Tab-separated table of C-alpha atoms in Angstrom:
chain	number	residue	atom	x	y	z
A	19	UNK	CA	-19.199	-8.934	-24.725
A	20	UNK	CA	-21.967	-6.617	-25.271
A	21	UNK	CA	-23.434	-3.535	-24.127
A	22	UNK	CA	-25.865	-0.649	-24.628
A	23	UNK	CA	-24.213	2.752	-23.222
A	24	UNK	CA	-25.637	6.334	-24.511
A	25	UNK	CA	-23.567	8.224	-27.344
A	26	UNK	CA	-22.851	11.028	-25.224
A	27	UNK	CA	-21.773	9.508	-22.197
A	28	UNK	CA	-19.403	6.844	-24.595
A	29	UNK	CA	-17.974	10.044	-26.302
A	30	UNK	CA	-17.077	12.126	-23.694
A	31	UNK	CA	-15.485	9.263	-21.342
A	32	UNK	CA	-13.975	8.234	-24.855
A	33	UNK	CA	-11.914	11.779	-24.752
A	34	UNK	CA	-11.609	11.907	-21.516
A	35	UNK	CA	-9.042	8.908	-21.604
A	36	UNK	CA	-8.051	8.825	-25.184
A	37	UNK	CA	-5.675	11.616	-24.227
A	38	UNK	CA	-2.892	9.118	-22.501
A	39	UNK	CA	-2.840	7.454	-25.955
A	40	UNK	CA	0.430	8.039	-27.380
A	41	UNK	CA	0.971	9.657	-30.985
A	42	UNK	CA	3.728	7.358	-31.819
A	43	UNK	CA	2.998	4.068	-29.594
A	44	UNK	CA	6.430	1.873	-28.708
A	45	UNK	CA	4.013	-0.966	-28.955
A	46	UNK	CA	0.981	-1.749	-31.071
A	47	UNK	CA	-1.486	-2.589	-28.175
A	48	UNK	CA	-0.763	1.242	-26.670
A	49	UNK	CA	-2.620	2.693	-29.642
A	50	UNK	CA	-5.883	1.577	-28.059
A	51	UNK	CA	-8.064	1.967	-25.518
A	52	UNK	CA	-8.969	-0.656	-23.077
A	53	UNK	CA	-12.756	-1.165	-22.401
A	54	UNK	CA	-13.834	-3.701	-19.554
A	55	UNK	CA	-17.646	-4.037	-19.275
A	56	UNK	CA	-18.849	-5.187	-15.573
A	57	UNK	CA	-22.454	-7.236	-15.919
A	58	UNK	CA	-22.639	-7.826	-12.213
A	59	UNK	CA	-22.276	-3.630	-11.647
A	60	UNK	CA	-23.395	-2.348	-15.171
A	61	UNK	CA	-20.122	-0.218	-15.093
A	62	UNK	CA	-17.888	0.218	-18.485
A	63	UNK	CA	-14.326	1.475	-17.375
A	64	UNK	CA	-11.902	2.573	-20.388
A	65	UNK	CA	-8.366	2.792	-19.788
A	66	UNK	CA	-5.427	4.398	-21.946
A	67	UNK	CA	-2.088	4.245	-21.032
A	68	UNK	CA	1.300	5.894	-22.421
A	69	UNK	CA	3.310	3.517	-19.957
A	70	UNK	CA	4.121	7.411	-17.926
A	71	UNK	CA	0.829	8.749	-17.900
A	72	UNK	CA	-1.911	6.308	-17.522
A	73	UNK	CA	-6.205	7.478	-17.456
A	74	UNK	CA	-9.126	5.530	-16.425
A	75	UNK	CA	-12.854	6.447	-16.251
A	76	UNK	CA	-15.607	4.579	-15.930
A	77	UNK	CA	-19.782	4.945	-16.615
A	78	UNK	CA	-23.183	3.279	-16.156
A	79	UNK	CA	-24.529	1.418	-19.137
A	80	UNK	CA	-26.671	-1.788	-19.688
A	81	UNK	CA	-24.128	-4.821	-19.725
A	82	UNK	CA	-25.862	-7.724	-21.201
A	83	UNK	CA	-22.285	-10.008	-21.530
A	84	UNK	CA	-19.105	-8.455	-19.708
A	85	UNK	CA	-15.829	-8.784	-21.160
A	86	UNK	CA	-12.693	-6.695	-21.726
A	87	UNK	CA	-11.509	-5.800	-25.077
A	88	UNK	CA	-8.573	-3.138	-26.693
A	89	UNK	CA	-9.816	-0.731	-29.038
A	90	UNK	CA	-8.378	1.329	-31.423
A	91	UNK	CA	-8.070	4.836	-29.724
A	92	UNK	CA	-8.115	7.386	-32.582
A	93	UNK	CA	-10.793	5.573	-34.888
A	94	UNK	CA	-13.332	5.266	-32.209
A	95	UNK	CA	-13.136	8.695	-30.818
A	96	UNK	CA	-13.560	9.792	-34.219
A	97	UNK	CA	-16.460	7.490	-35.089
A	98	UNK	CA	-18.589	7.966	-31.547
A	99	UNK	CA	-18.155	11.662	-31.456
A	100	UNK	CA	-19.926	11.906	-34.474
A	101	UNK	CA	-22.464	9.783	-34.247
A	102	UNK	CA	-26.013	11.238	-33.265
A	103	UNK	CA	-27.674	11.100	-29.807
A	104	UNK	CA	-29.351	8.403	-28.360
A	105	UNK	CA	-28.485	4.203	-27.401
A	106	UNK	CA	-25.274	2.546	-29.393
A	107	UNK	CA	-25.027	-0.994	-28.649
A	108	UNK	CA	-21.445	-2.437	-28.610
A	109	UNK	CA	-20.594	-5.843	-29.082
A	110	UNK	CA	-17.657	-7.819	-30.506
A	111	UNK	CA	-17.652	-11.453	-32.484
A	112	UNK	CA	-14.043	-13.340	-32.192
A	113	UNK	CA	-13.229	-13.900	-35.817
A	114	UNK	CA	-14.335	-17.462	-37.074
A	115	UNK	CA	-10.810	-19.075	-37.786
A	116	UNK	CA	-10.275	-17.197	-40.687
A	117	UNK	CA	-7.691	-15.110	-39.581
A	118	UNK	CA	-10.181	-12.266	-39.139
A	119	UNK	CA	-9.402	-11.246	-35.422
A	120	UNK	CA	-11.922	-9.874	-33.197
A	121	UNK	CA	-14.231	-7.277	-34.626
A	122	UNK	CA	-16.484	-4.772	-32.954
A	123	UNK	CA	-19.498	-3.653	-34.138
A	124	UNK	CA	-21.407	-0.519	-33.200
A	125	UNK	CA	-24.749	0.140	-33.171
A	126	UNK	CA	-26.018	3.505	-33.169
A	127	UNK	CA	-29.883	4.193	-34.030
A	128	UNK	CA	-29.268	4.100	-38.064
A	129	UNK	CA	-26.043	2.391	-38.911
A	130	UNK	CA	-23.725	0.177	-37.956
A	131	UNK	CA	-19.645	0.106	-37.858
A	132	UNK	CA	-17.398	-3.010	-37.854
A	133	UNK	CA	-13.894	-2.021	-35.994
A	134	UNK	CA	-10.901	-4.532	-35.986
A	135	UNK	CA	-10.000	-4.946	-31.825
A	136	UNK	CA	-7.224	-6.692	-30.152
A	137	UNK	CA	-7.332	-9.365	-27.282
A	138	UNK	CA	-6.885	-7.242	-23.787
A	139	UNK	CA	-4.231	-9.706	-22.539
A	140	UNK	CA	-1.725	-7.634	-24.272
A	141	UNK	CA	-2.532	-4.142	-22.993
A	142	UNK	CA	-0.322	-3.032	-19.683
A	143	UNK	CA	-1.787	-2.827	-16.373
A	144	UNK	CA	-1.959	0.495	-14.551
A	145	UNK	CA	-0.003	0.885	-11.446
A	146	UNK	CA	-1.261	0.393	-8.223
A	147	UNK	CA	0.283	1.559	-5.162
A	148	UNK	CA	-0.590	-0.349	-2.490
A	149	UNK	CA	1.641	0.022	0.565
A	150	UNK	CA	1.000	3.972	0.502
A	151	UNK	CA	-1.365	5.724	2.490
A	152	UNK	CA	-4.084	8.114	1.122
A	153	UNK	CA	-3.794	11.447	0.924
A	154	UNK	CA	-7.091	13.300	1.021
A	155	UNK	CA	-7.705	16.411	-0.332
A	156	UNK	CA	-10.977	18.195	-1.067
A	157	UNK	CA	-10.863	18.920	-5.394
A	158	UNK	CA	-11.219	22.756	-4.537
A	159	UNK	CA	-7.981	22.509	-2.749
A	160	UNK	CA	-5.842	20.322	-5.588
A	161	UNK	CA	-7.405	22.714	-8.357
A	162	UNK	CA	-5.968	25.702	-6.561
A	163	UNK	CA	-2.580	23.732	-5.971
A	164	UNK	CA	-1.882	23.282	-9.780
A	165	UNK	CA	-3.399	26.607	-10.636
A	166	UNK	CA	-1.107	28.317	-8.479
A	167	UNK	CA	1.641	25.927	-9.549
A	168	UNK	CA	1.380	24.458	-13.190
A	169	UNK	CA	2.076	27.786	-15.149
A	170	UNK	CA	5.618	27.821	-13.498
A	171	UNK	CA	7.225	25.005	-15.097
A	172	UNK	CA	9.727	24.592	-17.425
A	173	UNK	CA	8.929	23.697	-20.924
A	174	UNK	CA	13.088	23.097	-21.852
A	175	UNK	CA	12.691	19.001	-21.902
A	176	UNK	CA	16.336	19.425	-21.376
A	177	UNK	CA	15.684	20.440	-17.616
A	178	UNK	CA	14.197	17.628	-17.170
A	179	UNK	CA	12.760	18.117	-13.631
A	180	UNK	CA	11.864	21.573	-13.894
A	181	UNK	CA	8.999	20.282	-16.432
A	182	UNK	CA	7.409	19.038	-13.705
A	183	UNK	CA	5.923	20.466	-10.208
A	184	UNK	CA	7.624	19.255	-6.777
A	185	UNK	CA	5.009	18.096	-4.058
A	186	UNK	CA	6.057	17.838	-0.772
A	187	UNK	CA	3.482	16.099	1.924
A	188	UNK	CA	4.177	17.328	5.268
A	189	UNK	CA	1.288	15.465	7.970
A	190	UNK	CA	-1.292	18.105	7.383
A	191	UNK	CA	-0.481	19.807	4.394
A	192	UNK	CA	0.369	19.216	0.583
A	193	UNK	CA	2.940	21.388	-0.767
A	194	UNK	CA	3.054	22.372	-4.647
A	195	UNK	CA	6.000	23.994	-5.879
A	196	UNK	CA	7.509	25.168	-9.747
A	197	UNK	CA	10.132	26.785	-11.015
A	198	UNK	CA	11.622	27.199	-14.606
A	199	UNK	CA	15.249	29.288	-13.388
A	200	UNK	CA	13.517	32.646	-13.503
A	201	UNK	CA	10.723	32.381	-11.380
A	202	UNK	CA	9.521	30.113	-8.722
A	203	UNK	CA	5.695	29.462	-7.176
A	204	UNK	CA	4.952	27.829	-4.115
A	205	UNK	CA	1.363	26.862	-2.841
A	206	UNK	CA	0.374	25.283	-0.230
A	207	UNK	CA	-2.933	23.489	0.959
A	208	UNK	CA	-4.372	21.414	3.832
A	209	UNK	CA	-5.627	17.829	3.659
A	210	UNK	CA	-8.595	16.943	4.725
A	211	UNK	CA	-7.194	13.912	6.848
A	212	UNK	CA	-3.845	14.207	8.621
A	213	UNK	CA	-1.407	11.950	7.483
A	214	UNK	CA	-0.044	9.772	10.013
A	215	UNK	CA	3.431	9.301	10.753
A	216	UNK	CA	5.688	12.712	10.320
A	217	UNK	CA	7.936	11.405	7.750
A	218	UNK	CA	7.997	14.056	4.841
A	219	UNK	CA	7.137	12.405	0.921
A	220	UNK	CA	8.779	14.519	-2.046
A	221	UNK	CA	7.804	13.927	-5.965
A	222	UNK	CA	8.483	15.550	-8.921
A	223	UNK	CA	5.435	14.927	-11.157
A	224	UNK	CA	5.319	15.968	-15.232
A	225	UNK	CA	3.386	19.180	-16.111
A	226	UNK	CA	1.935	17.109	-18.421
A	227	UNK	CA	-0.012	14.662	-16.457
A	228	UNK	CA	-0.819	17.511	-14.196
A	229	UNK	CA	-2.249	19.389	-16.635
A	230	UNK	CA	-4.930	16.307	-17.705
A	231	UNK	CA	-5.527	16.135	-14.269
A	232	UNK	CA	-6.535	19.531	-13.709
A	233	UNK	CA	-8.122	19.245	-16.950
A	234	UNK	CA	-10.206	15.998	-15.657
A	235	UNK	CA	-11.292	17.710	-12.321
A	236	UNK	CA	-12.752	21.297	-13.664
A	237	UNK	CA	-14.736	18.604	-16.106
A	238	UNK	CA	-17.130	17.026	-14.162
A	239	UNK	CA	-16.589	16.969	-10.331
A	240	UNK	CA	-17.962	19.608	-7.189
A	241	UNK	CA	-15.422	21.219	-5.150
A	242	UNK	CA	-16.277	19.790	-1.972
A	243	UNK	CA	-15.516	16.093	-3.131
A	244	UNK	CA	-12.295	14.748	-1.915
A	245	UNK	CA	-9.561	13.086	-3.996
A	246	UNK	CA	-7.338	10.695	-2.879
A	247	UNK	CA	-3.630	10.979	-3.658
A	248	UNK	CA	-1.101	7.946	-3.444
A	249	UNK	CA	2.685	9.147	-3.538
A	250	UNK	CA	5.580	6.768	-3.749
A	251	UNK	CA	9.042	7.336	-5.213
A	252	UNK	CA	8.576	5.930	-8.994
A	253	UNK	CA	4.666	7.085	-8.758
A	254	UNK	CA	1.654	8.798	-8.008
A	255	UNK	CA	-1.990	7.816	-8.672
A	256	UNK	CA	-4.813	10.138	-7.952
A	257	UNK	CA	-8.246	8.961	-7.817
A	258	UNK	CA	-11.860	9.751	-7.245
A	259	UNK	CA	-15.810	9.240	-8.127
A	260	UNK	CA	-15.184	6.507	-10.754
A	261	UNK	CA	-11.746	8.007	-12.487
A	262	UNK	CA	-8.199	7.773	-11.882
A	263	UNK	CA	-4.943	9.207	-13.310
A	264	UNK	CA	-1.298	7.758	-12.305
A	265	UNK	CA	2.404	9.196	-13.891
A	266	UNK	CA	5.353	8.361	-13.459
A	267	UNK	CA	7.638	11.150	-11.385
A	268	UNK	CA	10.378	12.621	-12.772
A	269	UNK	CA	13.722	11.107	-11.663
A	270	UNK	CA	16.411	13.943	-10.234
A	271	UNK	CA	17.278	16.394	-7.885
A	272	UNK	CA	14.948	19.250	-7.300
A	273	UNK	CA	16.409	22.567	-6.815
A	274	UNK	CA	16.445	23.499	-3.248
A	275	UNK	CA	13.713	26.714	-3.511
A	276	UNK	CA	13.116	27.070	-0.419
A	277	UNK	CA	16.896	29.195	0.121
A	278	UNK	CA	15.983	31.066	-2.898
A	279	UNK	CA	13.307	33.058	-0.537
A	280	UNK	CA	14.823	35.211	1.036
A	281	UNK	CA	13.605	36.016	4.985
A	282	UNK	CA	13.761	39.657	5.554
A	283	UNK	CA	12.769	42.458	3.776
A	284	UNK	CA	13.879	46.200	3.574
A	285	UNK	CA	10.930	47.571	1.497
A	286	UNK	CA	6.981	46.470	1.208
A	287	UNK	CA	4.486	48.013	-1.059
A	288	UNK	CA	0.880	46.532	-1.086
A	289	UNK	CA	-1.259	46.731	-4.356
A	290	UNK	CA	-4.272	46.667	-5.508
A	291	UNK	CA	-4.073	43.163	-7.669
A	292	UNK	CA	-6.275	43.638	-10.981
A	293	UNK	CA	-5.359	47.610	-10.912
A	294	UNK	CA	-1.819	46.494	-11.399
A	295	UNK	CA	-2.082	43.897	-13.838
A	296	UNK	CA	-4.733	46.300	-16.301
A	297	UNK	CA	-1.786	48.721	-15.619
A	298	UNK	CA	1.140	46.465	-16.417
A	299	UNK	CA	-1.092	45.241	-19.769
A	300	UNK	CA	-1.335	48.640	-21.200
A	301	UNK	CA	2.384	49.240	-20.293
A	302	UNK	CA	3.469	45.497	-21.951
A	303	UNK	CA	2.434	46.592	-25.625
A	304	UNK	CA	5.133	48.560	-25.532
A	305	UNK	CA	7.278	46.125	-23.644
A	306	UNK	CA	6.764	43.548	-26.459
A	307	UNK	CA	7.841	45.994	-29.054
A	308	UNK	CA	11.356	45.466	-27.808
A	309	UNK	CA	12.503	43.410	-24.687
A	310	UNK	CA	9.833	42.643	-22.802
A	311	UNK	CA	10.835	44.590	-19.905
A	312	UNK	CA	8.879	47.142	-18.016
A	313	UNK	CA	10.310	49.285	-15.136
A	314	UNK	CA	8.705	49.391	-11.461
A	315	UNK	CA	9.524	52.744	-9.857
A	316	UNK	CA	8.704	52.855	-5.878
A	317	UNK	CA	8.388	56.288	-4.854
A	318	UNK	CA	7.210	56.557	-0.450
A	319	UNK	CA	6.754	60.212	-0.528
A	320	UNK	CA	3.984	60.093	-2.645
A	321	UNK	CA	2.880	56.987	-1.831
A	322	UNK	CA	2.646	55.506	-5.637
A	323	UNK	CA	4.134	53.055	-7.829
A	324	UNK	CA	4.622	54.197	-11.294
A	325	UNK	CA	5.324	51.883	-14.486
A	326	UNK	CA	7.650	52.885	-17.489
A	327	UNK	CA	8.720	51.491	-20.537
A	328	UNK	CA	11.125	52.692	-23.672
A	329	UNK	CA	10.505	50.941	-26.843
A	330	UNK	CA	13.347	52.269	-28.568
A	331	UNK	CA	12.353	53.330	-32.352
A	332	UNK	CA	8.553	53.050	-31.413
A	333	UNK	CA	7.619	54.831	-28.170
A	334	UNK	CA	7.668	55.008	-24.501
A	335	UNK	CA	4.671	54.876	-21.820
A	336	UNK	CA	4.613	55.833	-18.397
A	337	UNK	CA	1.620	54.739	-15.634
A	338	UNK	CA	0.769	55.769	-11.913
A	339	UNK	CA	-1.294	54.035	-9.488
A	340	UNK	CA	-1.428	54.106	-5.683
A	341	UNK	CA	-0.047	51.475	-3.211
A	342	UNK	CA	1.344	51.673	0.577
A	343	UNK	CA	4.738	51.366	0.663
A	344	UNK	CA	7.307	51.147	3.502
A	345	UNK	CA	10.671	51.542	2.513
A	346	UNK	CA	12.843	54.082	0.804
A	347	UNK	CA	12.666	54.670	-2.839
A	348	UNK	CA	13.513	52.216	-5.586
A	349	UNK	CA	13.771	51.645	-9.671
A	350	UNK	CA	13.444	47.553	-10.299
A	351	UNK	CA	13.035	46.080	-13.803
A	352	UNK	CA	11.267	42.723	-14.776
A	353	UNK	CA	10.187	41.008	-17.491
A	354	UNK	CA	6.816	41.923	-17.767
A	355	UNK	CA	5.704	37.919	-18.709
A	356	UNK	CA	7.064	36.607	-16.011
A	357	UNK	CA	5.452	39.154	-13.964
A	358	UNK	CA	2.241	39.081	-15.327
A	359	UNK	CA	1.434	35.089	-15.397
A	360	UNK	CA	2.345	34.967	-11.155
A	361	UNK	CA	0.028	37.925	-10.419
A	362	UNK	CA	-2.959	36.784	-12.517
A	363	UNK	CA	-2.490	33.337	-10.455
A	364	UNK	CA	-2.571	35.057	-7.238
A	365	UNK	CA	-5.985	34.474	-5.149
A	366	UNK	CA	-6.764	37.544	-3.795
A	367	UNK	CA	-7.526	41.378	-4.416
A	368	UNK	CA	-4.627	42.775	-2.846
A	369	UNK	CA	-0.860	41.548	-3.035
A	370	UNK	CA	1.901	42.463	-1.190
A	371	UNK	CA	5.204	42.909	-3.086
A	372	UNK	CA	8.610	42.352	-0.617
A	373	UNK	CA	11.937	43.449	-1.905
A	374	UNK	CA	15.230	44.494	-0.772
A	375	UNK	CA	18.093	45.700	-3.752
A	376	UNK	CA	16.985	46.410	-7.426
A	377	UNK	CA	18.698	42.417	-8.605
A	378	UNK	CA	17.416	40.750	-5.493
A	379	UNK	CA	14.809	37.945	-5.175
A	380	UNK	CA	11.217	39.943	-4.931
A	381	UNK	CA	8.521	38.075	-3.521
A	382	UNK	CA	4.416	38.230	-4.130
A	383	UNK	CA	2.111	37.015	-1.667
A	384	UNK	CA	-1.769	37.647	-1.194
A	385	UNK	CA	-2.807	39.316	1.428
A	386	UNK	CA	-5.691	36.850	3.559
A	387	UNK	CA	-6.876	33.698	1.931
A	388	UNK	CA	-4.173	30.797	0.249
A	389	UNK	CA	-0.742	30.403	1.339
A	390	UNK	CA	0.870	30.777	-1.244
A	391	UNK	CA	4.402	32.862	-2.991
A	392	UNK	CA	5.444	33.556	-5.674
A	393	UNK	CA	9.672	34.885	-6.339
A	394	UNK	CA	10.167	36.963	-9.916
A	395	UNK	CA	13.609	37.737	-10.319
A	396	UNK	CA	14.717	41.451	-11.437
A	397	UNK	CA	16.815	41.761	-14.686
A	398	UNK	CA	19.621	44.842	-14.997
A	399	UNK	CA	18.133	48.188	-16.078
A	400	UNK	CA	19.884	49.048	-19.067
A	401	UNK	CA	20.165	53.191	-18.864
């Protein structure tokens, strides 16, 4: 095999994949990346693969030989990404008999590096899911879907499902939804292409793999280009341009949110979003002195929402700002975390806040734009 590929475009494919590579590998070969060099296309794909979460990419280069070879992971990223700019040639010799192996050598405009590689037959082939059909959705709308989704999960590995988020395909939407026990997010967005047939898919898929994949599409790739989603009961591969990421799901029942959301509502206040967060961050300094908790106070007379917290020992701080509220008056208390992460996530400039009894599910919504809601529960006001 050999090839001629620029340093940058080596590199950043090279970190792009090398973070499936697991830190402690169950088997030698997972340590490495696998690089398959096309001559017929000029494409180099690299692969990694934890046997959950699996990450391929590919680029353009100059193949003069094709061939497919594992690579260490961790030494190569560290060697390319400091080599200069400009043309590395890569090629590998198969040892000589003498027990040598196969060794790599790379190129780079002043220099050269020998790296010890292993045959490919070894390394584990990504999934493919073959009797699914495509989902399509445009990146803009699967970006929003784990924005809105991701920051709701669970990080207790010993609730094992809430670690991940819980997509439901209905025929013309996709449905994202997280919850970690105290609050829960739902989001959901249209495909670009209905799905035919009306039979409804649901996966849990880890956080984790999520999270590369969001981090994979804000990297490189325009909002109008669509992504194609395969879900199956064991799997789900997403894939687009030249790069694909497949998990595993997350075996288990998923709680059944959609009860938690309650369908009435005997009070509504709308707010102005980014008003109310500056206003809750002032008000959460003296939250985290103590508890965390910050107390909403609805008051319809005067048509204002006003924020308080008691820091026993340290202080207290009290905030006003306007809002339209239906409803009679009200004192709720919250966490001011949990609060804070759903209404930064929320895509618009004004929210609407439903509630009915001071310990009741309260729901957040924005008003125009994304469907999407998110459920913080109240905690007991302590007087």
């Amino acid at each position: 095999m050999k090839l001629i590929c620029s340093q940058s475009d080596l590199s950043s494919n090279l970190s792009l994949v090398s973070r499936a590579v697991p830190s402690r590998p169950t088997h030698p070969v997972l340590a490495n990346i696998l690089l398959q060099a096309d001559a017929e296309t000029n494409q180099v794909s690299l692969t990694a693969f934890d046997l959950s979460l699996g990450i391929r990419t590919s680029f353009s280069a100059e193949v003069l030989e094709g061939g497919t070879i594992a690579l260490p992971a961790k030494l190569l990223v560290d060697i390319t990404s400091r080599l200069p700019e400009g043309e590395i040639t890569l090629d590998d010799q198969s040892g000589d008999g003498g027990g040598e192996g196969i060794i790599v050598t790379l190129k780079p405009k002043s220099g050269r590096y020998q790296v010890r590689a292993m045959g490919a037959e070894e390394f584990p082939e990504l999934p493919v899911l073959e009797n699914t059909e495509a989902i399509t959705l445009t990146t803009a709308a699967l970006i929003e879907g784990l924005k809105g989704s991701l920051f709701a999960t669970s990080s207790d590995e010993t609730k094992q499902v809430l670690t991940g988020v819980h997509l439901t395909l209905k025929q013309d939407t996709l449905e994202f939804a997280a919850t970690d026990g105290h609050r829960l997010a739902v989001l959901e967005t249209t495909n670009e292409r209905p799905v035919e047939g009306s039979e409804q898919v649901e996966v849990t898929v880890p956080a984790k793999a999520l999270r590369e994949l969001q981090r994979m599409l804000g990297h490189n790739s325009t909002s109008e280009e669509t992504v194609a989603v395969y879900l199956d009961q064991g799997q789900v591969v997403f894939a687009w341009q030249n790069q694909r990421l497949t998990s595993r799901t997350l075996e288990g029942q998923y709680p059944a949110y959609r009860q938690l959301i309650p369908r009435q509502f005997e009070r509504q206040v709308t707010l102005e979003r980014k008003q109310f967060i500056s206003t809750l961050e002032r008000i959460a300094v003296l939250a985290d002195q103590k508890n965390n908790i910050v107390k909403v106070s609805i008051d319809n007379a005067n048509q204002e929402i006003t924020l308080s917290c008691e820091a026993q020992d340290v202080g207290s701080g009290t905030e006003s700002m306007p809002a339209q509220i239906s409803g009679e008056n009200i004192d709720i208390a919250f966490n001011v975390k949990y609060l804070m992460e759903g209404l930064k996530e929320l895509p618009s400039s004004e929210i609407q806040m439903h509630l009915n009894q001071s310990l009741t599910p309260v729901i957040f919504t924005p008003l125009g734009g994304l469907k999407m809601t998110y459920l913080a529960m109240p905690v007991q006001l302590r007087n």
